[in-house]
mmCIF file with all atom_site columns, C-alpha atoms in Angstrom:
data_model
loop_
_atom_site.group_PDB
_atom_site.id
_atom_site.type_symbol
_atom_site.label_atom_id
_atom_site.label_alt_id
_atom_site.label_comp_id
_atom_site.label_asym_id
_atom_site.label_entity_id
_atom_site.label_seq_id
_atom_site.pdbx_PDB_ins_code
_atom_site.Cartn_x
_atom_site.Cartn_y
_atom_site.Cartn_z
_atom_site.occupancy
_atom_site.B_iso_or_equiv
_atom_site.pdbx_formal_charge
_atom_site.auth_seq_id
_atom_site.auth_comp_id
_atom_site.auth_asym_id
_atom_site.auth_atom_id
_atom_site.pdbx_PDB_model_num
ATOM 1   C CA . ILE F 1 1   ? -0.150  0.374   -0.069  1.00 49.00 ? 1   ILE F CA 1
ATOM 2   C CA . PHE F 1 2   ? 0.843   3.659   -0.408  1.00 52.00 ? 2   PHE F CA 1
ATOM 3   C CA . ARG F 1 3   ? 2.719   5.805   2.632   1.00 60.00 ? 3   ARG F CA 1
ATOM 4   C CA . VAL F 1 4   ? 0.072   7.556   4.106   1.00 58.00 ? 4   VAL F CA 1
ATOM 5   C CA . GLY F 1 5   ? 2.303   10.263  4.965   1.00 60.00 ? 5   GLY F CA 1
ATOM 6   C CA . GLU F 1 6   ? 2.735   11.457  1.603   1.00 61.00 ? 6   GLU F CA 1
ATOM 7   C CA . PHE F 1 7   ? -1.612  11.817  1.361   1.00 64.00 ? 7   PHE F CA 1
ATOM 8   C CA . SER F 1 8   ? -1.736  13.545  5.075   1.00 67.00 ? 8   SER F CA 1
ATOM 9   C CA . LYS F 1 9   ? -2.764  16.978  3.703   1.00 70.00 ? 9   LYS F CA 1
ATOM 10  C CA . ASN F 1 10  ? -6.071  15.045  1.588   1.00 71.00 ? 10  ASN F CA 1
ATOM 11  C CA . LEU F 1 11  ? -6.855  12.360  4.140   1.00 72.00 ? 11  LEU F CA 1
ATOM 12  C CA . LYS F 1 12  ? -7.357  15.044  6.797   1.00 73.00 ? 12  LYS F CA 1
ATOM 13  C CA . GLN F 1 13  ? -9.987  16.016  4.652   1.00 75.00 ? 13  GLN F CA 1
ATOM 14  C CA . TYR F 1 14  ? -11.721 13.427  5.646   1.00 76.00 ? 14  TYR F CA 1
ATOM 15  C CA . PRO F 1 15  ? -13.380 13.052  9.605   1.00 80.00 ? 15  PRO F CA 1
ATOM 16  C CA . GLU F 1 16  ? -13.984 9.452   9.282   1.00 81.00 ? 16  GLU F CA 1
ATOM 17  C CA . ILE F 1 17  ? -10.483 9.250   9.194   1.00 82.00 ? 17  ILE F CA 1
ATOM 18  C CA . ASP F 1 18  ? -7.927  9.051   12.279  1.00 84.00 ? 18  ASP F CA 1
ATOM 19  C CA . PHE F 1 19  ? -5.265  9.644   10.634  1.00 81.00 ? 19  PHE F CA 1
ATOM 20  C CA . ILE F 1 20  ? -2.964  8.675   13.926  1.00 83.00 ? 20  ILE F CA 1
ATOM 21  C CA . LYS F 1 21  ? -5.150  4.984   13.668  1.00 89.00 ? 21  LYS F CA 1
ATOM 22  C CA . LEU F 1 22  ? -4.360  4.889   9.862   1.00 86.00 ? 22  LEU F CA 1
ATOM 23  C CA . LYS F 1 23  ? -0.743  4.950   9.726   1.00 85.00 ? 23  LYS F CA 1
ATOM 24  C CA . THR F 1 24  ? -0.633  2.419   12.506  1.00 88.00 ? 24  THR F CA 1
ATOM 25  C CA . GLU F 1 25  ? -3.406  0.069   10.716  1.00 88.00 ? 25  GLU F CA 1
ATOM 26  C CA . VAL F 1 26  ? -1.478  0.443   7.395   1.00 85.00 ? 26  VAL F CA 1
ATOM 27  C CA . LYS F 1 27  ? 1.893   -0.021  8.681   1.00 87.00 ? 27  LYS F CA 1
ATOM 28  C CA . ALA F 1 28  ? 0.592   -3.416  10.436  1.00 89.00 ? 28  ALA F CA 1
ATOM 29  C CA . PHE F 1 29  ? -1.747  -4.378  7.504   1.00 87.00 ? 29  PHE F CA 1
ATOM 30  C CA . ARG F 1 30  ? 1.514   -4.018  5.354   1.00 86.00 ? 30  ARG F CA 1
ATOM 31  C CA . ASN F 1 31  ? 3.673   -6.095  7.909   1.00 88.00 ? 31  ASN F CA 1
ATOM 32  C CA . VAL F 1 32  ? 0.676   -9.000  8.234   1.00 88.00 ? 32  VAL F CA 1
ATOM 33  C CA . THR F 1 33  ? -0.135  -9.066  4.333   1.00 87.00 ? 33  THR F CA 1
ATOM 34  C CA . GLY F 1 34  ? 3.407   -8.413  2.749   1.00 86.00 ? 34  GLY F CA 1
ATOM 35  C CA . ILE F 1 35  ? 1.000   -6.889  0.278   1.00 82.00 ? 35  ILE F CA 1
ATOM 36  C CA . THR F 1 36  ? 2.755   -3.573  -1.576  1.00 77.00 ? 36  THR F CA 1
ATOM 37  C CA . SER F 1 37  ? 0.048   -2.543  -3.817  1.00 79.00 ? 37  SER F CA 1
ATOM 38  C CA . LEU F 1 38  ? -3.591  -1.318  -3.837  1.00 76.00 ? 38  LEU F CA 1
ATOM 39  C CA . HIS F 1 39  ? -4.823  -3.843  -6.152  1.00 78.00 ? 39  HIS F CA 1
ATOM 40  C CA . GLY F 1 40  ? -3.144  -6.543  -3.935  1.00 83.00 ? 40  GLY F CA 1
ATOM 41  C CA . ALA F 1 41  ? -4.220  -4.943  -0.556  1.00 83.00 ? 41  ALA F CA 1
ATOM 42  C CA . ARG F 1 42  ? -7.809  -5.130  -1.684  1.00 80.00 ? 42  ARG F CA 1
ATOM 43  C CA . ALA F 1 43  ? -7.545  -8.665  -2.474  1.00 85.00 ? 43  ALA F CA 1
ATOM 44  C CA . ALA F 1 44  ? -6.096  -9.305  0.720   1.00 87.00 ? 44  ALA F CA 1
ATOM 45  C CA . TYR F 1 45  ? -8.408  -7.616  2.953   1.00 84.00 ? 45  TYR F CA 1
ATOM 46  C CA . ARG F 1 46  ? -11.295 -9.537  1.045   1.00 85.00 ? 46  ARG F CA 1
ATOM 47  C CA . ASN F 1 47  ? -9.722  -13.344 1.559   1.00 88.00 ? 47  ASN F CA 1
ATOM 48  C CA . MET F 1 48  ? -9.331  -11.713 5.695   1.00 88.00 ? 48  MET F CA 1
ATOM 49  C CA . SER F 1 49  ? -11.959 -13.208 7.769   1.00 89.00 ? 49  SER F CA 1
ATOM 50  C CA . PRO F 1 50  ? -14.409 -10.869 9.544   1.00 88.00 ? 50  PRO F CA 1
ATOM 51  C CA . MET F 1 51  ? -12.308 -10.954 12.717  1.00 90.00 ? 51  MET F CA 1
ATOM 52  C CA . GLU F 1 52  ? -9.301  -10.328 11.031  1.00 89.00 ? 52  GLU F CA 1
ATOM 53  C CA . ARG F 1 53  ? -10.602 -7.115  9.363   1.00 88.00 ? 53  ARG F CA 1
ATOM 54  C CA . SER F 1 54  ? -11.688 -5.969  12.686  1.00 90.00 ? 54  SER F CA 1
ATOM 55  C CA . PHE F 1 55  ? -8.207  -4.864  13.267  1.00 91.00 ? 55  PHE F CA 1
ATOM 56  C CA . TYR F 1 56  ? -8.168  -2.343  10.370  1.00 90.00 ? 56  TYR F CA 1
ATOM 57  C CA . PRO F 1 57  ? -11.584 -0.206  10.602  1.00 91.00 ? 57  PRO F CA 1
ATOM 58  C CA . GLN F 1 58  ? -9.481  2.878   9.259   1.00 89.00 ? 58  GLN F CA 1
ATOM 59  C CA . VAL F 1 59  ? -8.360  0.762   6.374   1.00 86.00 ? 59  VAL F CA 1
ATOM 60  C CA . LEU F 1 60  ? -11.595 0.139   5.368   1.00 85.00 ? 60  LEU F CA 1
ATOM 61  C CA . GLN F 1 61  ? -12.731 3.700   5.766   1.00 85.00 ? 61  GLN F CA 1
ATOM 62  C CA . LEU F 1 62  ? -9.737  4.031   3.198   1.00 82.00 ? 62  LEU F CA 1
ATOM 63  C CA . PHE F 1 63  ? -10.935 1.852   1.011   1.00 80.00 ? 63  PHE F CA 1
ATOM 64  C CA . LYS F 1 64  ? -14.450 3.111   0.899   1.00 80.00 ? 64  LYS F CA 1
ATOM 65  C CA . ILE F 1 65  ? -12.767 7.075   0.622   1.00 77.00 ? 65  ILE F CA 1
ATOM 66  C CA . LEU F 1 66  ? -10.954 5.120   -2.659  1.00 75.00 ? 66  LEU F CA 1
ATOM 67  C CA . LEU F 1 67  ? -13.985 3.412   -4.114  1.00 71.00 ? 67  LEU F CA 1
ATOM 68  C CA . VAL F 1 68  ? -16.000 6.816   -4.392  1.00 70.00 ? 68  VAL F CA 1
ATOM 69  C CA . CYS F 1 69  ? -12.792 8.869   -5.469  1.00 66.00 ? 69  CYS F CA 1
ATOM 70  C CA . PRO F 1 70  ? -13.065 9.963   -9.099  1.00 58.00 ? 70  PRO F CA 1
ATOM 71  C CA . VAL F 1 71  ? -9.737  9.000   -11.438 1.00 59.00 ? 71  VAL F CA 1
ATOM 72  C CA . SER F 1 72  ? -10.539 11.830  -13.830 1.00 58.00 ? 72  SER F CA 1
ATOM 73  C CA . SER F 1 73  ? -12.715 14.751  -14.347 1.00 56.00 ? 73  SER F CA 1
ATOM 74  C CA . SER F 1 74  ? -15.274 13.512  -16.345 1.00 60.00 ? 74  SER F CA 1
ATOM 75  C CA . SER F 1 75  ? -16.156 10.494  -13.866 1.00 59.00 ? 75  SER F CA 1
ATOM 76  C CA . SER F 1 76  ? -16.355 13.511  -11.365 1.00 60.00 ? 76  SER F CA 1
ATOM 77  C CA . GLU F 1 77  ? -18.593 15.388  -13.115 1.00 66.00 ? 77  GLU F CA 1
ATOM 78  C CA . ARG F 1 78  ? -20.811 12.474  -13.966 1.00 65.00 ? 78  ARG F CA 1
ATOM 79  C CA . SER F 1 79  ? -20.689 11.774  -9.924  1.00 65.00 ? 79  SER F CA 1
ATOM 80  C CA . PHE F 1 80  ? -21.804 14.797  -9.336  1.00 68.00 ? 80  PHE F CA 1
ATOM 81  C CA . SER F 1 81  ? -24.687 14.921  -12.079 1.00 72.00 ? 81  SER F CA 1
ATOM 82  C CA . VAL F 1 82  ? -25.860 11.412  -10.432 1.00 69.00 ? 82  VAL F CA 1
ATOM 83  C CA . LEU F 1 83  ? -25.613 12.812  -6.617  1.00 70.00 ? 83  LEU F CA 1
ATOM 84  C CA . ARG F 1 84  ? -27.963 15.972  -7.945  1.00 71.00 ? 84  ARG F CA 1
ATOM 85  C CA . CYS F 1 85  ? -30.219 13.268  -9.487  1.00 69.00 ? 85  CYS F CA 1
ATOM 86  C CA . LEU F 1 86  ? -30.804 11.123  -6.617  1.00 66.00 ? 86  LEU F CA 1
ATOM 87  C CA . LYS F 1 87  ? -30.900 14.465  -3.884  1.00 64.00 ? 87  LYS F CA 1
ATOM 88  C CA . THR F 1 88  ? -33.780 15.528  -6.213  1.00 64.00 ? 88  THR F CA 1
ATOM 89  C CA . TRP F 1 89  ? -35.383 12.549  -6.328  1.00 57.00 ? 89  TRP F CA 1
ATOM 90  C CA . ARG F 1 90  ? -35.611 11.210  -2.752  1.00 54.00 ? 90  ARG F CA 1
ATOM 91  C CA . ARG F 1 91  ? -34.830 14.536  -0.858  1.00 58.00 ? 91  ARG F CA 1
ATOM 92  C CA . SER F 1 92  ? -34.481 14.359  2.551   1.00 59.00 ? 92  SER F CA 1
ATOM 93  C CA . THR F 1 93  ? -35.434 11.014  3.181   1.00 67.00 ? 93  THR F CA 1
ATOM 94  C CA . LEU F 1 94  ? -32.166 9.137   2.181   1.00 68.00 ? 94  LEU F CA 1
ATOM 95  C CA . SER F 1 95  ? -29.670 8.759   4.703   1.00 75.00 ? 95  SER F CA 1
ATOM 96  C CA . GLN F 1 96  ? -26.105 9.787   4.377   1.00 74.00 ? 96  GLN F CA 1
ATOM 97  C CA . GLU F 1 97  ? -25.175 5.858   4.285   1.00 79.00 ? 97  GLU F CA 1
ATOM 98  C CA . ARG F 1 98  ? -27.471 4.858   1.826   1.00 78.00 ? 98  ARG F CA 1
ATOM 99  C CA . LEU F 1 99  ? -26.701 7.821   -0.400  1.00 75.00 ? 99  LEU F CA 1
ATOM 100 C CA . ASN F 1 100 ? -23.113 6.975   -0.374  1.00 77.00 ? 100 ASN F CA 1
ATOM 101 C CA . HIS F 1 101 ? -23.772 3.189   -1.334  1.00 79.00 ? 101 HIS F CA 1
ATOM 102 C CA . ASN F 1 102 ? -26.153 4.351   -4.258  1.00 77.00 ? 102 ASN F CA 1
ATOM 103 C CA . ILE F 1 103 ? -23.438 6.682   -5.249  1.00 76.00 ? 103 ILE F CA 1
ATOM 104 C CA . VAL F 1 104 ? -21.195 3.711   -5.532  1.00 78.00 ? 104 VAL F CA 1
ATOM 105 C CA . THR F 1 105 ? -23.456 1.471   -7.320  1.00 79.00 ? 105 THR F CA 1
ATOM 106 C CA . LEU F 1 106 ? -24.167 4.416   -10.304 1.00 76.00 ? 106 LEU F CA 1
ATOM 107 C CA . ALA F 1 107 ? -20.252 5.092   -10.583 1.00 74.00 ? 107 ALA F CA 1
ATOM 108 C CA . HIS F 1 108 ? -19.262 1.753   -10.787 1.00 76.00 ? 108 HIS F CA 1
ATOM 109 C CA . LYS F 1 109 ? -21.976 -0.013  -13.036 1.00 78.00 ? 109 LYS F CA 1
ATOM 110 C CA . GLU F 1 110 ? -19.433 -2.096  -15.202 1.00 80.00 ? 110 GLU F CA 1
ATOM 111 C CA . VAL F 1 111 ? -18.324 -3.800  -11.784 1.00 79.00 ? 111 VAL F CA 1
ATOM 112 C CA . LEU F 1 112 ? -21.799 -4.128  -11.021 1.00 80.00 ? 112 LEU F CA 1
ATOM 113 C CA . ASP F 1 113 ? -22.795 -5.716  -14.452 1.00 83.00 ? 113 ASP F CA 1
ATOM 114 C CA . GLU F 1 114 ? -20.464 -8.592  -13.980 1.00 85.00 ? 114 GLU F CA 1
ATOM 115 C CA . LEU F 1 115 ? -22.305 -10.011 -10.640 1.00 83.00 ? 115 LEU F CA 1
ATOM 116 C CA . ASP F 1 116 ? -24.686 -12.615 -10.531 1.00 86.00 ? 116 ASP F CA 1
ATOM 117 C CA . LEU F 1 117 ? -27.758 -11.676 -9.152  1.00 82.00 ? 117 LEU F CA 1
ATOM 118 C CA . THR F 1 118 ? -29.091 -14.936 -8.876  1.00 84.00 ? 118 THR F CA 1
ATOM 119 C CA . PRO F 1 119 ? -27.825 -15.825 -4.930  1.00 87.00 ? 119 PRO F CA 1
ATOM 120 C CA . ILE F 1 120 ? -28.689 -12.147 -3.861  1.00 83.00 ? 120 ILE F CA 1
ATOM 121 C CA . LEU F 1 121 ? -32.323 -12.304 -5.069  1.00 81.00 ? 121 LEU F CA 1
ATOM 122 C CA . ASN F 1 122 ? -32.941 -16.323 -3.679  1.00 83.00 ? 122 ASN F CA 1
ATOM 123 C CA . GLU F 1 123 ? -32.035 -14.611 -0.244  1.00 85.00 ? 123 GLU F CA 1
ATOM 124 C CA . ILE F 1 124 ? -33.979 -11.738 -0.663  1.00 82.00 ? 124 ILE F CA 1
ATOM 125 C CA . SER F 1 125 ? -37.027 -13.513 -1.969  1.00 83.00 ? 125 SER F CA 1
ATOM 126 C CA . LYS F 1 126 ? -36.473 -16.106 0.843   1.00 83.00 ? 126 LYS F CA 1
ATOM 127 C CA . ARG F 1 127 ? -36.971 -13.712 4.010   1.00 84.00 ? 127 ARG F CA 1
ATOM 128 C CA . THR F 1 128 ? -40.672 -13.017 3.863   1.00 84.00 ? 128 THR F CA 1
ATOM 129 C CA . VAL F 1 129 ? -43.496 -15.207 2.567   1.00 84.00 ? 129 VAL F CA 1
ATOM 130 C CA . VAL F 1 130 ? -44.814 -12.233 0.583   1.00 85.00 ? 130 VAL F CA 1
ATOM 131 C CA . ARG F 1 131 ? -41.565 -12.154 -1.315  1.00 81.00 ? 131 ARG F CA 1
ATOM 132 C CA . LYS F 1 132 ? -41.601 -16.057 -1.567  1.00 80.00 ? 132 LYS F CA 1
ATOM 133 C CA . ARG F 1 133 ? -44.970 -15.646 -3.591  1.00 80.00 ? 133 ARG F CA 1
ATOM 134 C CA . LEU F 1 134 ? -43.918 -12.716 -5.418  1.00 80.00 ? 134 LEU F CA 1
ATOM 135 C CA . PHE F 1 135 ? -40.628 -13.841 -6.614  1.00 74.00 ? 135 PHE F CA 1
ATOM 136 C CA . GLY F 1 136 ? -40.277 -17.310 -5.671  1.00 70.00 ? 136 GLY F CA 1
ATOM 137 C CA . ILE F 1 137 ? -36.730 -19.056 -5.816  1.00 62.00 ? 137 ILE F CA 1
ATOM 138 C CA . ASN F 1 138 ? -34.654 -19.196 -8.976  1.00 59.00 ? 138 ASN F CA 1
ATOM 139 C CA . LYS F 1 139 ? -32.894 -22.166 -9.193  1.00 54.00 ? 139 LYS F CA 1
ATOM 140 C CA . PHE F 1 140 ? -30.301 -21.701 -12.289 1.00 47.00 ? 140 PHE F CA 1
#
């Protein structure tokens, strides 16, 4: 993973990041996993058990921030356009967390298009009797 000190000025803009804890967690994460790239760090984090992940809450926050940060100005403009539509459509009924989830899904459509939604749909449809009758359970 990158050196946190190089990005200290930018990271201090995010109140959800505790910079001192993040520095410690990144160092520990790097020592435990031996990972030196962001792609490798993401894969290592995904392969960790929930208990192992609980040791790195600031690293998770950093991944979330990096996921929503646009790479170019056109994607940035697109993100703000989507945000404006969402906020207009949902107004104040949309919580910040839900808004963040919606923005991520809209900004990264290409990743979502590759997902197999059958297990997710089956899980949702199993939760209530009404959903079972309405959606049924797909066995593909």
